[in-house]
PDB file of C-alpha atoms and ligand atoms in Angstrom:
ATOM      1  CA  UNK L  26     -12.960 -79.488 -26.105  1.00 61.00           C
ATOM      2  CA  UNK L  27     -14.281 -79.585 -23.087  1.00 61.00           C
ATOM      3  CA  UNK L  28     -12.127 -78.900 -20.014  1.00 87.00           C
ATOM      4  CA  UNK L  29     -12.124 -77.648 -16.432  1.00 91.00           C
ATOM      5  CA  UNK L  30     -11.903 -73.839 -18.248  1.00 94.00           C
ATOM      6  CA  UNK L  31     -14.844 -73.708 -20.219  1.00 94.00           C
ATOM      7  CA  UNK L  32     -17.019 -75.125 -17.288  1.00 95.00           C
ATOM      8  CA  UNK L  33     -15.978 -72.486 -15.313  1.00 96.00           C
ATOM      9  CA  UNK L  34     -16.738 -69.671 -18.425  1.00 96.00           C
ATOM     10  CA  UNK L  35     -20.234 -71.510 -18.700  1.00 94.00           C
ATOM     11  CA  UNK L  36     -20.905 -70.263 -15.129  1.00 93.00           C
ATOM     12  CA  UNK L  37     -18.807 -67.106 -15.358  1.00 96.00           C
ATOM     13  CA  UNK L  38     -18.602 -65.938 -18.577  1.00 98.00           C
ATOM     14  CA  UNK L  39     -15.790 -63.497 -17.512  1.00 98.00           C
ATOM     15  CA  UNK L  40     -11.863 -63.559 -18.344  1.00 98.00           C
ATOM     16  CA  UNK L  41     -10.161 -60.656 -16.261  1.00 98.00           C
ATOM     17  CA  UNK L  42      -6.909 -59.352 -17.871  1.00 98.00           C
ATOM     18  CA  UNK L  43      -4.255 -59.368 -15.706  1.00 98.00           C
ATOM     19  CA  UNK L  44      -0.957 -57.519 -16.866  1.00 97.00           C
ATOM     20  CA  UNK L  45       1.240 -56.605 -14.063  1.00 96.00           C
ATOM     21  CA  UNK L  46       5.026 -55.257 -13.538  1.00 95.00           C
ATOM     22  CA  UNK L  47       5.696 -57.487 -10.797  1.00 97.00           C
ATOM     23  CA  UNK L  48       4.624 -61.232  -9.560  1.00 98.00           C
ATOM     24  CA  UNK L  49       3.653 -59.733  -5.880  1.00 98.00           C
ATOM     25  CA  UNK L  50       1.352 -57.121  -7.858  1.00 98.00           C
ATOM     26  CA  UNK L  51      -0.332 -59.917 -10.143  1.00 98.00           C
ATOM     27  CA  UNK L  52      -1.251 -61.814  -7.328  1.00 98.00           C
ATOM     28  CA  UNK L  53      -2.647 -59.199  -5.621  1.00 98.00           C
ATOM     29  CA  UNK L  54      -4.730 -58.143  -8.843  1.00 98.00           C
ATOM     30  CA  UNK L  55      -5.492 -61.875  -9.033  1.00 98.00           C
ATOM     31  CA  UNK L  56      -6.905 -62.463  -5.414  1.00 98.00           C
ATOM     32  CA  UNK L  57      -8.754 -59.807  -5.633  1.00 98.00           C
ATOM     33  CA  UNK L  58     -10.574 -61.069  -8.714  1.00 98.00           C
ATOM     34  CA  UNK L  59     -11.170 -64.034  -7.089  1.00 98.00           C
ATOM     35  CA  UNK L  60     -12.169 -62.797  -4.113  1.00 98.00           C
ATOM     36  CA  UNK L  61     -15.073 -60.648  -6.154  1.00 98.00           C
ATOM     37  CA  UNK L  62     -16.058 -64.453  -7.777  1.00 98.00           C
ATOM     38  CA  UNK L  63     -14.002 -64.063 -11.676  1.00 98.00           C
ATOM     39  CA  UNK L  64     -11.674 -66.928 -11.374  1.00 98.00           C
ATOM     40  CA  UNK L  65     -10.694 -67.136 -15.018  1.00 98.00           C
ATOM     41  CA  UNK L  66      -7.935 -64.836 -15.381  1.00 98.00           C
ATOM     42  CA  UNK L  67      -5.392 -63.687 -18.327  1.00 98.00           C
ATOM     43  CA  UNK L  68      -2.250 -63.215 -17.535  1.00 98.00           C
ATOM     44  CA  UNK L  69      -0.763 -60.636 -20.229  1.00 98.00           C
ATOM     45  CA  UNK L  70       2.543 -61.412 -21.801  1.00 98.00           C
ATOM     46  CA  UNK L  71       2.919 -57.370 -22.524  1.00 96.00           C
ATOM     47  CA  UNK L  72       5.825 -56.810 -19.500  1.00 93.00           C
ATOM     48  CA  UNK L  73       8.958 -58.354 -18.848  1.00 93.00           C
ATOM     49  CA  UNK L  74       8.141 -59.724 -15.419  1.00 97.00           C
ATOM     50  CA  UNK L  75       4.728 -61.357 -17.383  1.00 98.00           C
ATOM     51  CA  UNK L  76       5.864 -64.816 -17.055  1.00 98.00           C
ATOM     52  CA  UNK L  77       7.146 -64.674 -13.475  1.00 98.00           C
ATOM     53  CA  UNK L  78       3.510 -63.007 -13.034  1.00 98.00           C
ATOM     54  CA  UNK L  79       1.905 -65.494 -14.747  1.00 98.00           C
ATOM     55  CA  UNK L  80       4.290 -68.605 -12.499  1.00 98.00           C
ATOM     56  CA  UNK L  81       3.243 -66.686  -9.157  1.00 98.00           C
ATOM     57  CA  UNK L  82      -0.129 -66.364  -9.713  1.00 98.00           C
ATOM     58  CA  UNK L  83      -0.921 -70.393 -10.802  1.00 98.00           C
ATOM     59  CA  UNK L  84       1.361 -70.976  -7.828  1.00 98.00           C
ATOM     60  CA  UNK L  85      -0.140 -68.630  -5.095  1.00 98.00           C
ATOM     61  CA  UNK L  86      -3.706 -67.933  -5.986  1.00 98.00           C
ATOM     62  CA  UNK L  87      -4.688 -71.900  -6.204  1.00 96.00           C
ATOM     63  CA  UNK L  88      -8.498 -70.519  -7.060  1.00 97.00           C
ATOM     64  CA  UNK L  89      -7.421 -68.669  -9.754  1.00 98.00           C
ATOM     65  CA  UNK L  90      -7.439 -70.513 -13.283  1.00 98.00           C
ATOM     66  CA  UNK L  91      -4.912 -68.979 -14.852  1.00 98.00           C
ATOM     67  CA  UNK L  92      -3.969 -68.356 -18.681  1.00 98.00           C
ATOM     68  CA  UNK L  93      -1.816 -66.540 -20.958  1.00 98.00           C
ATOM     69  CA  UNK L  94      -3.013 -63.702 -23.151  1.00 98.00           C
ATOM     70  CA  UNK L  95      -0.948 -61.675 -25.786  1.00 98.00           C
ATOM     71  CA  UNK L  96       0.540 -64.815 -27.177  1.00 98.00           C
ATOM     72  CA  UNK L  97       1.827 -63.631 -30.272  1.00 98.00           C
ATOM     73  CA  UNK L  98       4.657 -66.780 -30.992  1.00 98.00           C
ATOM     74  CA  UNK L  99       5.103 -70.770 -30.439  1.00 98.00           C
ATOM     75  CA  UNK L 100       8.294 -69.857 -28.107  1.00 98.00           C
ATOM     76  CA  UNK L 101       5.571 -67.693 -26.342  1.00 98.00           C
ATOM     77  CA  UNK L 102       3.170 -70.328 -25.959  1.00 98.00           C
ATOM     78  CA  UNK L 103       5.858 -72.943 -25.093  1.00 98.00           C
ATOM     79  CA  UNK L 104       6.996 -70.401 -22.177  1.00 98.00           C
ATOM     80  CA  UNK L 105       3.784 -70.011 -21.133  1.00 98.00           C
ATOM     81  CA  UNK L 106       2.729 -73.617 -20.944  1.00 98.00           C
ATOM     82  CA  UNK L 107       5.958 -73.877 -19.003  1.00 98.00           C
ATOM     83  CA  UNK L 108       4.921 -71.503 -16.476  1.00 98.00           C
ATOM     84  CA  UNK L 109       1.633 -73.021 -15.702  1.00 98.00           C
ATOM     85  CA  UNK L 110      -1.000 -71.429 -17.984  1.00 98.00           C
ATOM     86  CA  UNK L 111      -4.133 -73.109 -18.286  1.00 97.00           C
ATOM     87  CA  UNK L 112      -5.296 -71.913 -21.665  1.00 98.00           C
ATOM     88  CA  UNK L 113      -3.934 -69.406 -24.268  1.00 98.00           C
ATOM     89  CA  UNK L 114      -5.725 -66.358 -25.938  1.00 98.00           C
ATOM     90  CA  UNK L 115      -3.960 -64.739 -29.082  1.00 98.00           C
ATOM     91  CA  UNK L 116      -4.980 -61.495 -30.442  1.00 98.00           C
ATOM     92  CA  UNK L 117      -4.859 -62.811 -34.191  1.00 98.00           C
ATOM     93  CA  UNK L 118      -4.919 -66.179 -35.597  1.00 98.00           C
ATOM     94  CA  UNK L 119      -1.380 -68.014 -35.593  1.00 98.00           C
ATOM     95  CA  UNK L 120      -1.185 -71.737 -36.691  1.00 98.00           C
ATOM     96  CA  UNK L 121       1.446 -72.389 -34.590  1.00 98.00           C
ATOM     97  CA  UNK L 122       0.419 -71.012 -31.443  1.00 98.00           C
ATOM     98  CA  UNK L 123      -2.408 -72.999 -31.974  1.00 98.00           C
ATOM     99  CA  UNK L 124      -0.531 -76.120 -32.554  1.00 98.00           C
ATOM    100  CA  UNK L 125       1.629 -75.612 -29.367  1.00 98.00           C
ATOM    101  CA  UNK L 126      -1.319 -75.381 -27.610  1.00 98.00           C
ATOM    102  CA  UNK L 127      -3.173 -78.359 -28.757  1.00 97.00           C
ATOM    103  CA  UNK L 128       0.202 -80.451 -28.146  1.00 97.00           C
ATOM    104  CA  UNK L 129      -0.311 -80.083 -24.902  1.00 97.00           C
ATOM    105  CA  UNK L 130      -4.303 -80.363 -24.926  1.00 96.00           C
ATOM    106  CA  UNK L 131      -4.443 -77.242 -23.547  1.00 97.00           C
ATOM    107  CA  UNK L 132      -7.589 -74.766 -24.676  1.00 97.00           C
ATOM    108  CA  UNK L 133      -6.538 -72.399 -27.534  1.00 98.00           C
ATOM    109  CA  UNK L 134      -8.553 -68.885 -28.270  1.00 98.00           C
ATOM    110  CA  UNK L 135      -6.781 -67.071 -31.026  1.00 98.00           C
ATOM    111  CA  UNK L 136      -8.200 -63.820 -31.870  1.00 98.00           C
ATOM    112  CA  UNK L 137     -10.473 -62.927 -35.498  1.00 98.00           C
ATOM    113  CA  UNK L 138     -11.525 -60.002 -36.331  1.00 97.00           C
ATOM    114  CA  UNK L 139     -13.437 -61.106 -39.854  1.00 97.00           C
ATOM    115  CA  UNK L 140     -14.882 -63.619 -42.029  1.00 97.00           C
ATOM    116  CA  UNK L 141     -11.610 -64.651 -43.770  1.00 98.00           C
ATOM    117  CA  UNK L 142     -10.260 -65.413 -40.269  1.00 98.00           C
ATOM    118  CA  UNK L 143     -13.138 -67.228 -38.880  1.00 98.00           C
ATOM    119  CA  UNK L 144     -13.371 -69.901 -42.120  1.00 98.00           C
ATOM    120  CA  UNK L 145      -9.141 -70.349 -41.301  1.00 98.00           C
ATOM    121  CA  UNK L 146     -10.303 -70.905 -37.713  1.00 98.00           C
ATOM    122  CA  UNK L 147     -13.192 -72.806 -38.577  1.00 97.00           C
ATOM    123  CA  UNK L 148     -10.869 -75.290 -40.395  1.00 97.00           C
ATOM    124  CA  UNK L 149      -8.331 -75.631 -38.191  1.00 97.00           C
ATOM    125  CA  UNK L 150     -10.784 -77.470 -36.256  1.00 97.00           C
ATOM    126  CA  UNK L 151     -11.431 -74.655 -33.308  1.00 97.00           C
ATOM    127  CA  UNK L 152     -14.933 -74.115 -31.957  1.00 96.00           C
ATOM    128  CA  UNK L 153     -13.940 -71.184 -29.955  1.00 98.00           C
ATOM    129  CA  UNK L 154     -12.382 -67.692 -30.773  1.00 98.00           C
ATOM    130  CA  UNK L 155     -11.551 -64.557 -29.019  1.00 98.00           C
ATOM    131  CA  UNK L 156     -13.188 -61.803 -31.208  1.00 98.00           C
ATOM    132  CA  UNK L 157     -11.078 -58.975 -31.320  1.00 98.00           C
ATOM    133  CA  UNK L 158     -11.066 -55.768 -30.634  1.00 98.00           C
ATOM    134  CA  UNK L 159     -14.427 -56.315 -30.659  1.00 97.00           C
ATOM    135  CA  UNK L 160     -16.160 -52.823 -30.196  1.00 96.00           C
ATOM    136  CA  UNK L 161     -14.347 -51.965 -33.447  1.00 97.00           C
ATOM    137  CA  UNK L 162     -14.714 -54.980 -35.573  1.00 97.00           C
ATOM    138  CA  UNK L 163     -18.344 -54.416 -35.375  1.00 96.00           C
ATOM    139  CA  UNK L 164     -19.321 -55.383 -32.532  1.00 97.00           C
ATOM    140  CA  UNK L 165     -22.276 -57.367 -31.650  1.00 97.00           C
ATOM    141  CA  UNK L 166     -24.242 -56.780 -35.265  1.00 97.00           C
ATOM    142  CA  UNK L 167     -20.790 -58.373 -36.437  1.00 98.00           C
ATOM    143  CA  UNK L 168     -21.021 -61.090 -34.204  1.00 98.00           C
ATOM    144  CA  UNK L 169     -24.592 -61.998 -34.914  1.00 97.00           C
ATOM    145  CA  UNK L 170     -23.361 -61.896 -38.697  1.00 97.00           C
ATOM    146  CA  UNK L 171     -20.538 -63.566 -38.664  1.00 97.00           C
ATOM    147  CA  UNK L 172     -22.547 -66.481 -36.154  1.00 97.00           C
ATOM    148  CA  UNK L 173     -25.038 -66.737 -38.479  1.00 97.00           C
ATOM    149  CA  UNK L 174     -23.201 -68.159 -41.003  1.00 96.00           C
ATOM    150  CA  UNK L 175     -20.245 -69.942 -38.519  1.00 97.00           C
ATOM    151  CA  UNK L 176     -23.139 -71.514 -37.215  1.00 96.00           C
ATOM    152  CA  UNK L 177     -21.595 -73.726 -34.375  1.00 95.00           C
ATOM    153  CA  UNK L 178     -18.787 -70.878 -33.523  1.00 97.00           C
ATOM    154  CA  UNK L 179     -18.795 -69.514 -29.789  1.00 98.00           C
ATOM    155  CA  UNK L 180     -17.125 -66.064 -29.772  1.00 98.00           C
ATOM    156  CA  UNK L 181     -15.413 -64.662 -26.163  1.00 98.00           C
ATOM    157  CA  UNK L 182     -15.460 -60.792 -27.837  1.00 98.00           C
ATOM    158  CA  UNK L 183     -12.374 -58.790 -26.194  1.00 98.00           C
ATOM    159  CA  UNK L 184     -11.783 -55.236 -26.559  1.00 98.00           C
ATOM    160  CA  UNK L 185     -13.879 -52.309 -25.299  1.00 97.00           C
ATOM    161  CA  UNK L 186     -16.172 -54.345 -23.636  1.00 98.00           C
ATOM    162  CA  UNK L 187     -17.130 -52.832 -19.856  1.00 98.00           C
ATOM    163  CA  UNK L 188     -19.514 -52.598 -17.088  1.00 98.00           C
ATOM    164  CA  UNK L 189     -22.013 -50.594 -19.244  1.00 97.00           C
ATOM    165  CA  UNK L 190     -22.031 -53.059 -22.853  1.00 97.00           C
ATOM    166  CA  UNK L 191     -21.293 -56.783 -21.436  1.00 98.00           C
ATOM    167  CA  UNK L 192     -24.528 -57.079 -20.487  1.00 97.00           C
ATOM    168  CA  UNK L 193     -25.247 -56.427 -24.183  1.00 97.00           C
ATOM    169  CA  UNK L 194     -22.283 -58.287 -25.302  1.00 98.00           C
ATOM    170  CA  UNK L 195     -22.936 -61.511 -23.365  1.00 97.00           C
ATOM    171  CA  UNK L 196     -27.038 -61.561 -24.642  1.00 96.00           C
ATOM    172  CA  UNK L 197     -26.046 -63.542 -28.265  1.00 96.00           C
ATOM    173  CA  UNK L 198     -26.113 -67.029 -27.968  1.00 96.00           C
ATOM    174  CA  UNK L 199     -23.177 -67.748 -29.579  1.00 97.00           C
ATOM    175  CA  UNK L 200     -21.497 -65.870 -27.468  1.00 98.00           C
ATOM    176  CA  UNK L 201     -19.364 -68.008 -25.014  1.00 98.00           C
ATOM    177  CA  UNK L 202     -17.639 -65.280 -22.632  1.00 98.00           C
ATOM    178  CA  UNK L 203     -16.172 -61.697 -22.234  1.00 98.00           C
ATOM    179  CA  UNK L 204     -12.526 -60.514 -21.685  1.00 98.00           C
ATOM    180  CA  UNK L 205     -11.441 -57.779 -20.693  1.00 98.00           C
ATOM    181  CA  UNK L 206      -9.052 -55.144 -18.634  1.00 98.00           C
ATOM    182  CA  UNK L 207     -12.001 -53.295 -17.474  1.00 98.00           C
ATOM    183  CA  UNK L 208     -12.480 -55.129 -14.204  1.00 98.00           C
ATOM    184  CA  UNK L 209      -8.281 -54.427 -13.760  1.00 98.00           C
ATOM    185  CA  UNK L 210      -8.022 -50.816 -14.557  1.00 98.00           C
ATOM    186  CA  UNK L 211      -4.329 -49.154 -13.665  1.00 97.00           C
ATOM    187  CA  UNK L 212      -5.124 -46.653 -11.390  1.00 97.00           C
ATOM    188  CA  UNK L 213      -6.821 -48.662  -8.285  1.00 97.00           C
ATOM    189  CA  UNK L 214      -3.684 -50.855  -8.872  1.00 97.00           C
ATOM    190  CA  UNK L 215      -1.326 -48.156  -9.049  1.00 95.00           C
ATOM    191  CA  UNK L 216      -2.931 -46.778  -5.118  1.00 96.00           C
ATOM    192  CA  UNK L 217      -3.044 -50.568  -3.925  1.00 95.00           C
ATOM    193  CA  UNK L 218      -6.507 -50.644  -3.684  1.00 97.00           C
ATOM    194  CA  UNK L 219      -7.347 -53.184  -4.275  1.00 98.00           C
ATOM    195  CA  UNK L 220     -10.690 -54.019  -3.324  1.00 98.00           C
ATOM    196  CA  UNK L 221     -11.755 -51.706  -5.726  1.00 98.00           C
ATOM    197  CA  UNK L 222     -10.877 -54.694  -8.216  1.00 98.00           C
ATOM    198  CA  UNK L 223     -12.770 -56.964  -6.187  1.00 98.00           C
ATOM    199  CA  UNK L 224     -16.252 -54.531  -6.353  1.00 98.00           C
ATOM    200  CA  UNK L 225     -15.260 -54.762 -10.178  1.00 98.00           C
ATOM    201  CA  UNK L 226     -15.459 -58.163 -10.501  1.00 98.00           C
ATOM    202  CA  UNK L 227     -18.396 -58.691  -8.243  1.00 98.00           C
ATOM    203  CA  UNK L 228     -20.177 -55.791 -10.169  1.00 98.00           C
ATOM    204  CA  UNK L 229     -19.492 -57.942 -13.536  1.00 98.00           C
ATOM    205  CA  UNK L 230     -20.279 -61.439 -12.261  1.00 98.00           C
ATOM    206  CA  UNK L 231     -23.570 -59.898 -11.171  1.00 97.00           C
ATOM    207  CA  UNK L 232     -23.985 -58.425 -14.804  1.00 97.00           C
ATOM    208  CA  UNK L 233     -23.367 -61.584 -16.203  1.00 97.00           C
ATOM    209  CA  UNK L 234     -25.625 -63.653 -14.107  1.00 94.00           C
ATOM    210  CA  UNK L 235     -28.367 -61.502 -14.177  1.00 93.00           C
ATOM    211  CA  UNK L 236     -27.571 -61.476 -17.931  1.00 89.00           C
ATOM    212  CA  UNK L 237     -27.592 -65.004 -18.327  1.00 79.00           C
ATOM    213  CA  UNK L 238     -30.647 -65.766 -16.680  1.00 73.00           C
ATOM    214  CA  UNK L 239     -32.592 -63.522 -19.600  1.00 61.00           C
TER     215      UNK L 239
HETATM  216  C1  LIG B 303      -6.716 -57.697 -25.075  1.00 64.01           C
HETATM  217  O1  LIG B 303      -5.543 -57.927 -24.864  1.00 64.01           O
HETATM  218  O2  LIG B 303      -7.525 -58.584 -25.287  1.00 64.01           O
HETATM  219  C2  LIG B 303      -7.183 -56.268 -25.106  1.00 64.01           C
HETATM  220  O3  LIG B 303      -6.190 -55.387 -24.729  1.00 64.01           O
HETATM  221  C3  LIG B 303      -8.384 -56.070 -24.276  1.00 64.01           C
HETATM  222  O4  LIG B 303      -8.979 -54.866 -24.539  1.00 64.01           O
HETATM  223  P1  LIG B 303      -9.605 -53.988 -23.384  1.00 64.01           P
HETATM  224  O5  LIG B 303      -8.449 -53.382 -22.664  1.00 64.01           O
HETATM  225  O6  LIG B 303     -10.450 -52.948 -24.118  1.00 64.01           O
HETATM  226  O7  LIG B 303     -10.437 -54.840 -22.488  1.00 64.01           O
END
């Protein structure tokens, strides 16, 4: 598939997590990632006010390309949809979310953590997966593994990636993007400061470029 998200991830292989009490908060969070250049941003179904944060943000931060991450059900994925979300990220590998979300041709990347997973992935017809949490499933030997054999797989690896291993984490081929709540951390958010999200995500995009160009 190839849509309006995964041209943007081909020049900024970032996803920013964005999980946020309160719609005003999110968008905040959201400008400010866009602001530092990461435009493709997660929106966390982990908090009650999630999908009203996830509405606000596609509504008021028009720059923003915004998803839905923690999508653990079809009635999850058909709210989400519903609220604008421009692609969905699971953290495992659920047939139906993944059928909701092809439905309505909208960019699926449920989460593997192994080989078993992959080959289900691999035959439902995806190209793309979140690996997840990827600092404990291995890691980049696991990815370089696992690619080897799933040769045409891209992996976005998610979980305990940061400033000081994306650099690391992007270098694979096969790997597509990074996500992540590093470039979001609580306590910036917490003080309103939120230009220290900005210098976050300008700090990764420069990782990534400079990364990229190796
Ligand atoms: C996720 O939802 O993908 C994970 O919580 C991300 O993990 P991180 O907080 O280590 O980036």
């Amino acid at each position: 598939m190839n849509t309006e998200i995964e041209s943007q991830l081909r020049v900024t292989p970032l996803i920013a997590l964005v999980q946020a009490d309160d719609a005003r908060t999110a968008v905040r969070i959201s400008q400010a990632l866009v602001a530092g250049g990461v435009s493709v941003i997660e929106v966390l179904l982990r908090t009650d006010a999630a999908l009203d944060c996830l509405a606000a943000v596609v509504e008021k931060v028009p720059d923003a390309m915004a998803g839905a991450g923690t999508v653990l059900s079809a009635a999850q994925a058909e709210a989400a949809l519903a609220a604008g979300a421009r692609f969905v990220v699971s953290p495992g590998l659920d047939e139906a979310v993944v059928d909701v979300a092809r439905k309505a041709e909208t960019p699926v990347y449920p989460g593997v953590a192994t080989a078993g997973e992959l080959q289900r992935a691999h035959n439902l017809g995806l190209e793309t997966v979140k690996f997840f949490p990827a600092s404990i499933a291995g890691g980049i030997p696991a990815i370089k593994a696992l690619s080897s054999v799933f040769r045409t797989m891209r992996f976005i690896p998610t979980g305990g990636v940061s400033a000081s291993n994306l650099a690391d984490f992007l270098a694979p081929p096969a790997v597509f993007a990074c996500g992540g709540s590093w470039m979001t951390p609580a306590e910036p958010i917490w003080r309103g400061d939120f230009s220290a999200i900005e210098n976050l995500a300008r700090q990764a995009l420069e990782i990534a470029q400079k990364s990229r160009q190796r």
